[in-house]
Amino acid sequence: MSYRGPAKNPLIVLSDGVWTGREANSESNVQRLASLVWGESGLPRDDDFAHLHPTGKAHYVNSVPVGSTFMESSSHVIHGLNVQDIEHQCIDTYEYLVHGYTPQETEIWMFGVSKGAFIVRSVAGMINNCGIVKPVYSLNGDVDVDKTHRLCQQVYRIYQCPSEANTPKSEQSRIFRRKHSWALIGDGDVVESPIRFMGIFDSVGERGIPEFAGAVGADWPKLHNQHVSSVVSEVYHAVSLHDRLYAYQPCLISRDTEYGPSYGITERWFPGTHYDICRQSFKIVRGVLPQRLESLLPAWAWSSKTIQPNEVLSDLVFKWMLECIDTHDPSGLVIPKNTLYRELDGLKHSILEGRNTGDGDVYDHILQFAPFGRYFDLVLSTAFGNWQDNQLYKMLFACRPRLVPEFNASVYNYRGPDPNLDGKIIQKLANLPSSSTTPEKQPETRYPSTSYDGWLLRR
């Protein structure tokens, strides 16, 4: 895709997803990655929206406030979180790059999980449209922060605009880049992509991220452009094989270039649900009663149980992503080599122990994780039979197996021995079923998705 010269200083963007934070006692794979980038001091554990590395080399962004729940952050129907939230995060991330990027000295590394993957892909789209604008300077030679911010806002609006005049290859876009931005491939003699590496965990948004659009109702805004352009050199995408939530369809990646649809793209399907791949834990309902009062009530009666990811599968995916980083960061500028190799050894040991295998796919009995959930489930089933057929429930929790579209897709064989794990089998370590069965045939199946068997059958 582009010539790569000597290693440059990395400018690292880390955009987190939902269902992470202190209250759930969880950290996503991107948050763990940020901790490795931060080093010995570690990523701050407060609830601030964003954190800047002490040297300025990295920028970590929380996607949803720590106090949010599954019902708030997954459906976005209850509190309407989405459009303004996404716009704010895209502009904030892009503005960080504007203040830190120079093509001679820096290269961009992007990481995103879940909704955070949606954010970094959108920012890459903004760069494809408008390039990376240069900071605006005032007459005294200082950066005019306000004008620079407003210019970044304009970049986002140009990216979102459907007009042909604002497409990346339009004359108007070329003029904008010549006037305001560092040159991109195709704008002159540039031979390097500004984004060296994009690593994402289960990018969702094939139907868009669900949102509540006021009086209009539920809407599904998509990525403005689902292709990854030449502004990104290498893409690594870990995709969930076992997730069934229809609202979280994967947004797969391809290129729209003469090099071919998969040039520089490594997309691999891993066993586990969306929250396994991303390493996210969450509660269905939180904050109905004061926290102190809730803590005094019997756990079996009131408390909303935290849904836990399968740590074996989370570790498997995280190990793969670190190995990909290692391949493209020979100098250890993103993560020091001793830190990275120590983490890889720890991940392998943790996988082989196979201790924390989480709750599996909970979508068919998700109410049981709510306060008094088992009792509500029993009452509803007694009164209405299969109450899950309710239209509102289906809108929020409709399930169907994902489709692996390509016969030759890279799909991790979790039923066979892995030579990189001393010949052990992930199916056994992670407590996965030996074959996929529908919930109707075997209600207690931990992972009822039939995606893997369907893919094997079609090959």
JSON list of N, CA and C in Angstrom, two decimals, residues 20 69 71 76 95 98 107 147-148 289 291 302 329 348 369 389 415:
[
{"chain": "A", "resi": 20, "resn": "THR", "atom": "N", "xyz": [-16.98, -0.90, 30.60]},
{"chain": "A", "resi": 20, "resn": "THR", "atom": "CA", "xyz": [-15.71, -1.00, 31.30]},
{"chain": "A", "resi": 20, "resn": "THR", "atom": "C", "xyz": [-15.70, -0.01, 32.45]},
{"chain": "A", "resi": 69, "resn": "THR", "atom": "N", "xyz": [-24.94, 1.32, 32.03]},
{"chain": "A", "resi": 69, "resn": "THR", "atom": "CA", "xyz": [-25.26, -0.09, 32.09]},
{"chain": "A", "resi": 69, "resn": "THR", "atom": "C", "xyz": [-25.48, -0.61, 30.68]},
{"chain": "A", "resi": 71, "resn": "MET", "atom": "N", "xyz": [-28.27, -1.66, 29.39]},
{"chain": "A", "resi": 71, "resn": "MET", "atom": "CA", "xyz": [-29.47, -1.10, 28.82]},
{"chain": "A", "resi": 71, "resn": "MET", "atom": "C", "xyz": [-29.23, 0.32, 28.32]},
{"chain": "A", "resi": 76, "resn": "HIS", "atom": "N", "xyz": [-28.92, 2.19, 23.64]},
{"chain": "A", "resi": 76, "resn": "HIS", "atom": "CA", "xyz": [-28.96, 3.64, 23.51]},
{"chain": "A", "resi": 76, "resn": "HIS", "atom": "C", "xyz": [-30.38, 4.15, 23.33]},
{"chain": "A", "resi": 95, "resn": "GLU", "atom": "N", "xyz": [-8.41, 15.90, 16.79]},
{"chain": "A", "resi": 95, "resn": "GLU", "atom": "CA", "xyz": [-7.70, 17.10, 17.24]},
{"chain": "A", "resi": 95, "resn": "GLU", "atom": "C", "xyz": [-6.39, 16.74, 17.95]},
{"chain": "A", "resi": 98, "resn": "VAL", "atom": "N", "xyz": [-3.97, 16.24, 15.22]},
{"chain": "A", "resi": 98, "resn": "VAL", "atom": "CA", "xyz": [-3.60, 17.52, 14.61]},
{"chain": "A", "resi": 98, "resn": "VAL", "atom": "C", "xyz": [-2.47, 18.19, 15.38]},
{"chain": "A", "resi": 107, "resn": "GLU", "atom": "N", "xyz": [4.25, 8.65, 13.16]},
{"chain": "A", "resi": 107, "resn": "GLU", "atom": "CA", "xyz": [3.31, 7.79, 12.46]},
{"chain": "A", "resi": 107, "resn": "GLU", "atom": "C", "xyz": [2.21, 7.41, 13.44]},
{"chain": "A", "resi": 147, "resn": "LYS", "atom": "N", "xyz": [-9.57, 28.35, 17.01]},
{"chain": "A", "resi": 147, "resn": "LYS", "atom": "CA", "xyz": [-9.74, 28.21, 15.55]},
{"chain": "A", "resi": 147, "resn": "LYS", "atom": "C", "xyz": [-9.35, 26.81, 15.08]},
{"chain": "A", "resi": 148, "resn": "THR", "atom": "N", "xyz": [-8.32, 26.24, 15.70]},
{"chain": "A", "resi": 148, "resn": "THR", "atom": "CA", "xyz": [-7.94, 24.87, 15.35]},
{"chain": "A", "resi": 148, "resn": "THR", "atom": "C", "xyz": [-9.06, 23.90, 15.67]},
{"chain": "A", "resi": 289, "resn": "LEU", "atom": "N", "xyz": [-31.59, 1.41, 43.35]},
{"chain": "A", "resi": 289, "resn": "LEU", "atom": "CA", "xyz": [-31.52, 1.75, 44.77]},
{"chain": "A", "resi": 289, "resn": "LEU", "atom": "C", "xyz": [-30.16, 2.36, 45.07]},
{"chain": "A", "resi": 291, "resn": "GLN", "atom": "N", "xyz": [-26.51, 2.74, 46.29]},
{"chain": "A", "resi": 291, "resn": "GLN", "atom": "CA", "xyz": [-25.51, 1.67, 46.28]},
{"chain": "A", "resi": 291, "resn": "GLN", "atom": "C", "xyz": [-25.30, 1.07, 47.67]},
{"chain": "A", "resi": 302, "resn": "TRP", "atom": "N", "xyz": [-31.66, -9.35, 45.47]},
{"chain": "A", "resi": 302, "resn": "TRP", "atom": "CA", "xyz": [-31.77, -8.07, 44.78]},
{"chain": "A", "resi": 302, "resn": "TRP", "atom": "C", "xyz": [-30.73, -7.85, 43.69]},
{"chain": "A", "resi": 329, "resn": "ASP", "atom": "N", "xyz": [6.38, -3.35, 15.02]},
{"chain": "A", "resi": 329, "resn": "ASP", "atom": "CA", "xyz": [7.05, -2.40, 15.91]},
{"chain": "A", "resi": 329, "resn": "ASP", "atom": "C", "xyz": [8.39, -2.98, 16.36]},
{"chain": "A", "resi": 348, "resn": "LYS", "atom": "N", "xyz": [-0.20, -16.48, 27.83]},
{"chain": "A", "resi": 348, "resn": "LYS", "atom": "CA", "xyz": [-0.16, -17.91, 27.53]},
{"chain": "A", "resi": 348, "resn": "LYS", "atom": "C", "xyz": [-0.41, -18.73, 28.78]},
{"chain": "A", "resi": 369, "resn": "PHE", "atom": "N", "xyz": [-30.12, -11.90, 34.92]},
{"chain": "A", "resi": 369, "resn": "PHE", "atom": "CA", "xyz": [-29.00, -11.15, 35.50]},
{"chain": "A", "resi": 369, "resn": "PHE", "atom": "C", "xyz": [-29.46, -9.81, 36.09]},
{"chain": "A", "resi": 389, "resn": "ASP", "atom": "N", "xyz": [-41.08, -13.20, 22.86]},
{"chain": "A", "resi": 389, "resn": "ASP", "atom": "CA", "xyz": [-41.60, -12.85, 21.54]},
{"chain": "A", "resi": 389, "resn": "ASP", "atom": "C", "xyz": [-42.14, -11.43, 21.49]},
{"chain": "A", "resi": 415, "resn": "ARG", "atom": "N", "xyz": [-11.47, -25.97, 17.87]},
{"chain": "A", "resi": 415, "resn": "ARG", "atom": "CA", "xyz": [-11.71, -27.38, 18.20]},
{"chain": "A", "resi": 415, "resn": "ARG", "atom": "C", "xyz": [-10.48, -28.26, 17.96]}
]
